[in-house]
Amino acid sequence: MIRNSIEVSEKAGVRYLHFSSNWVQGAMRIQRPNALELPYTREMMAGLLLREAPWPRDALLIGLGAGSLAKFIYHQLPAARITVVEIDPQVEIVARLHFGLPDDPRRLRVLIADGVEYMLAGESRHDCMLIDGFDGKGRAGALDTLPFYQACRARLSEHGLLAVNLLGRERGFQASAERIRQAFEGRTLVFPSSDSGNTIAFANGSERLDVSLGELVSRAEQCKLQTGLNLMPTVARLQEQGYLRHDRLSF
């Protein structure tokens, strides 16, 4: 198992998880422990704009970090079952002790395992896959390979979506995006970078996805009302940067 040098710090009401002194792996606002504090984590939940509620029913997360995404899904999407694959057992311990990761194995399972091996060896299918696994130097390693992305596609349900955090790729994210595109036969979309600089790629497992601007806005409003997550800035960036053709998002 990988052993990272894990540090926890606090500043201005926010608790941070570090794998090294300069590399933030997760954050939690102490007064809002179940909200998504980091902008890129909010963007990773943009699948809520792309599918009709209730979605997802089954979520798979590769990489636990501070548990922000797992906690958000657990608390705000109560119909969803969650499986988290985390390679470092220390990360789970810190997430439970310092970041309030729920202890409810019926809905939220944490498996200490290699994410690549888990994907290549298993058969379970998932509606939502969130890939956010890095080492202490910001490297994704085998989580950023064509065989891994092909395995992700094979493990998606009929209406499944994959979201990948592309920040930290040593040579930029274009090569990573191309591997995802190849694995999913072009049914991918790299969202415009968020304010944090992270870039999230989405991939559609089956039929081509086509959503109108009106549907995006309606789902964003519903999401904010039901979960507190505001995805309207994501909709605005998609529109402003020309991702919508004839007021439709398609990939």
Coordinates of C-alpha atoms in Angstrom, one line a residue:
M1 CA 0.0 0.0 0.0
I2 CA 1.1 3.6 -0.7
R3 CA 2.0 5.6 2.4
N4 CA 1.7 9.3 2.0
S5 CA 2.9 11.9 4.4
I6 CA -0.5 13.2 5.6
E7 CA -1.0 16.6 7.2
V8 CA -4.1 18.4 8.4
S9 CA -4.2 22.2 8.8
E10 CA -6.8 24.9 9.4
K11 CA -7.1 28.4 8.2
A12 CA -10.0 30.9 8.2
G13 CA -12.5 28.3 9.2
V14 CA -11.5 25.7 6.7
R15 CA -9.7 22.4 7.5
Y16 CA -7.3 21.1 4.8
L17 CA -5.9 17.7 4.0
H18 CA -2.3 17.7 2.5
F19 CA -0.2 14.9 1.2
S20 CA 2.7 17.2 1.3
S21 CA 3.0 20.7 2.6
N22 CA 2.1 22.4 -0.7
W23 CA -0.4 20.0 -2.1
V24 CA -4.0 20.3 -0.9
Q25 CA -6.0 17.0 -1.3
G26 CA -9.2 18.1 0.3
A27 CA -10.9 20.8 2.3
M28 CA -13.9 21.2 4.6
R29 CA -15.5 24.3 5.9
I30 CA -16.0 23.6 9.6
Q31 CA -19.4 25.3 9.8
R32 CA -20.6 23.5 6.7
P33 CA -18.9 20.1 6.9
N34 CA -21.0 18.4 4.3
A35 CA -20.8 21.0 1.6
L36 CA -18.3 21.0 -1.3
E37 CA -15.7 23.6 -0.4
L38 CA -13.3 23.3 -3.3
P39 CA -14.6 24.5 -6.7
Y40 CA -13.4 21.5 -8.6
T41 CA -15.4 19.1 -6.4
R42 CA -18.6 21.0 -7.2
E43 CA -17.8 20.7 -10.9
M44 CA -17.3 17.0 -10.5
M45 CA -20.9 16.8 -9.5
A46 CA -22.1 18.4 -12.8
G47 CA -23.5 15.1 -13.8
L48 CA -26.5 16.3 -11.9
L49 CA -27.1 18.7 -14.8
L50 CA -26.8 15.9 -17.4
R51 CA -29.1 13.3 -16.0
E52 CA -32.7 13.4 -14.7
A53 CA -33.2 12.9 -11.0
P54 CA -33.0 10.7 -9.1
W55 CA -29.5 10.1 -10.2
P56 CA -27.2 8.5 -9.4
R57 CA -28.4 5.3 -7.7
D58 CA -24.9 3.9 -7.4
A59 CA -21.7 5.9 -7.2
L60 CA -18.1 4.8 -7.4
L61 CA -15.3 7.0 -6.2
I62 CA -11.6 6.3 -6.9
G63 CA -9.7 8.3 -4.3
L64 CA -11.1 9.4 -1.0
G65 CA -9.1 12.5 0.0
A66 CA -11.0 14.3 2.7
G67 CA -14.2 12.5 1.8
S68 CA -15.9 15.7 0.4
L69 CA -17.6 14.0 -2.6
A70 CA -18.5 10.9 -0.6
K71 CA -20.1 13.0 2.2
F72 CA -22.0 15.2 -0.3
I73 CA -23.5 12.2 -2.0
Y74 CA -24.3 10.5 1.2
H75 CA -26.1 13.5 2.8
Q76 CA -27.6 15.2 -0.2
L77 CA -28.5 12.2 -2.5
P78 CA -30.0 9.7 0.0
A79 CA -31.1 7.3 -2.7
A80 CA -27.5 6.7 -3.7
R81 CA -25.2 3.9 -2.6
I82 CA -21.6 4.8 -2.5
T83 CA -18.4 2.8 -2.9
V84 CA -15.0 4.4 -2.4
V85 CA -11.8 2.8 -3.4
E86 CA -8.8 4.2 -1.6
I87 CA -5.3 2.8 -1.8
D88 CA -3.9 4.3 1.5
P89 CA -5.6 3.1 4.8
Q90 CA -4.2 6.2 6.5
V91 CA -6.4 8.4 4.3
E92 CA -9.6 6.7 5.5
I93 CA -8.5 7.1 9.1
V94 CA -7.9 10.8 8.7
A95 CA -11.2 11.3 6.8
R96 CA -13.1 9.7 9.7
L97 CA -11.2 11.4 12.5
H98 CA -10.9 14.9 11.1
F99 CA -13.4 15.3 8.3
G100 CA -16.6 13.6 9.5
L101 CA -16.7 10.7 7.0
P102 CA -19.9 8.8 8.0
D103 CA -19.7 5.3 9.3
D104 CA -22.6 3.6 7.5
P105 CA -21.4 0.5 5.5
R106 CA -24.9 -0.2 4.2
R107 CA -24.7 3.0 2.1
L108 CA -21.1 4.0 2.1
R109 CA -18.4 1.4 1.7
V110 CA -14.7 2.3 1.8
L111 CA -12.5 -0.4 0.2
I112 CA -8.7 -0.2 0.8
A113 CA -7.5 -1.3 -2.6
D114 CA -5.7 -0.3 -5.7
G115 CA -8.2 1.6 -7.9
V116 CA -6.8 0.2 -11.2
E117 CA -6.8 -3.4 -9.9
Y118 CA -10.4 -2.9 -8.6
M119 CA -11.6 -1.6 -12.0
L120 CA -9.9 -4.3 -14.1
A121 CA -10.9 -7.2 -11.9
G122 CA -14.5 -6.5 -11.0
E123 CA -17.9 -6.7 -12.7
S124 CA -20.1 -4.3 -10.7
R125 CA -21.7 -1.4 -12.6
H126 CA -22.2 2.1 -11.5
D127 CA -24.3 5.2 -12.6
C128 CA -21.6 7.6 -11.6
M129 CA -17.8 7.3 -11.4
L130 CA -15.7 10.0 -10.0
I131 CA -12.0 9.6 -10.5
D132 CA -9.8 11.8 -8.3
G133 CA -6.7 9.9 -7.3
F134 CA -3.2 11.4 -7.0
D135 CA -0.1 10.7 -5.1
G136 CA 1.8 13.3 -3.0
K137 CA 3.3 14.8 -6.1
G138 CA 0.1 15.2 -8.0
R139 CA 0.6 12.2 -10.3
A140 CA -2.3 10.0 -11.3
G141 CA -0.1 7.1 -12.5
A142 CA -2.0 4.1 -13.8
L143 CA -5.3 5.8 -13.2
D144 CA -4.5 7.9 -16.3
T145 CA -4.1 5.1 -18.9
L146 CA -6.2 3.8 -21.7
P147 CA -6.8 0.3 -20.2
F148 CA -8.1 2.0 -17.0
Y149 CA -10.5 4.3 -18.9
Q150 CA -11.6 1.3 -21.0
A151 CA -12.3 -0.6 -17.7
C152 CA -14.3 2.4 -16.5
R153 CA -16.4 2.4 -19.6
A154 CA -17.1 -1.4 -19.2
R155 CA -18.2 -0.8 -15.6
L156 CA -20.7 2.0 -16.2
S157 CA -24.4 1.3 -16.2
E158 CA -26.7 2.1 -19.1
H159 CA -27.0 5.7 -18.1
G160 CA -23.6 6.0 -16.4
L161 CA -21.3 9.0 -16.5
L162 CA -17.6 9.2 -15.7
A163 CA -16.0 12.4 -14.3
V164 CA -12.2 12.7 -14.1
N165 CA -10.2 15.5 -12.4
L166 CA -7.4 16.2 -14.9
L167 CA -5.4 18.6 -12.7
G168 CA -1.9 17.4 -11.9
R169 CA -1.1 15.6 -15.2
E170 CA 2.6 16.2 -15.6
R171 CA 2.3 17.2 -19.3
G172 CA -1.0 19.0 -19.2
F173 CA -4.4 17.4 -19.7
Q174 CA -4.6 17.0 -23.4
A175 CA -3.0 13.6 -23.6
S176 CA -5.3 12.4 -20.7
A177 CA -8.4 13.8 -22.5
E178 CA -7.4 12.0 -25.7
R179 CA -7.1 8.7 -23.8
I180 CA -10.6 9.2 -22.3
R181 CA -12.0 10.2 -25.8
Q182 CA -10.5 7.0 -27.3
A183 CA -11.9 4.8 -24.6
F184 CA -15.3 6.2 -24.9
E185 CA -15.3 6.5 -28.7
G186 CA -15.6 10.3 -28.7
R187 CA -18.5 10.6 -26.2
T188 CA -16.5 13.0 -24.0
L189 CA -16.5 16.6 -23.0
V190 CA -13.7 18.5 -21.3
F191 CA -15.4 21.2 -19.3
P192 CA -13.9 24.7 -19.2
S193 CA -11.4 25.1 -16.4
S194 CA -12.9 26.2 -13.1
D195 CA -11.6 29.2 -11.1
S196 CA -9.3 26.8 -9.2
G197 CA -7.6 25.8 -12.4
N198 CA -8.9 22.2 -12.3
T199 CA -10.2 20.7 -15.5
I200 CA -13.0 18.1 -15.3
A201 CA -13.6 15.6 -18.2
F202 CA -16.9 13.9 -18.5
A203 CA -17.5 10.7 -20.5
N204 CA -20.8 9.2 -21.5
G205 CA -21.0 5.4 -21.3
S206 CA -23.7 4.6 -23.8
E207 CA -25.9 6.6 -26.1
R208 CA -25.1 10.2 -27.1
L209 CA -26.1 12.7 -24.5
D210 CA -28.1 15.7 -25.6
V211 CA -29.4 18.3 -23.1
S212 CA -31.0 21.7 -23.8
L213 CA -30.0 24.9 -22.1
G214 CA -33.5 25.0 -20.5
E215 CA -32.9 21.5 -19.0
L216 CA -29.5 22.5 -17.7
V217 CA -30.9 25.6 -16.0
S218 CA -33.9 23.8 -14.6
R219 CA -31.7 21.0 -13.2
A220 CA -29.3 23.5 -11.7
E221 CA -32.2 25.3 -10.0
Q222 CA -33.5 22.0 -8.7
C223 CA -30.1 20.9 -7.5
K224 CA -29.5 24.2 -5.6
L225 CA -32.9 23.9 -4.0
Q226 CA -32.6 20.3 -2.9
T227 CA -28.9 20.0 -2.1
G228 CA -27.5 23.6 -1.7
L229 CA -25.1 23.0 -4.6
N230 CA -25.0 25.9 -7.0
L231 CA -24.2 24.7 -10.5
M232 CA -25.4 27.8 -12.3
P233 CA -21.8 29.1 -12.7
T234 CA -21.0 25.9 -14.6
V235 CA -23.9 26.4 -16.9
A236 CA -22.9 30.0 -17.5
R237 CA -19.3 29.0 -18.3
L238 CA -20.5 26.3 -20.7
Q239 CA -22.7 28.9 -22.5
E240 CA -20.2 31.7 -22.5
Q241 CA -17.3 29.6 -23.8
G242 CA -19.3 28.2 -26.7
Y243 CA -19.9 24.6 -25.5
L244 CA -23.6 24.8 -26.4
R245 CA -24.6 24.7 -30.0
H246 CA -28.1 25.9 -30.8
D247 CA -28.7 26.1 -27.0
R248 CA -27.9 22.4 -26.6
L249 CA -25.1 20.5 -24.9
S250 CA -24.3 17.3 -26.7
F251 CA -21.5 14.6 -26.5

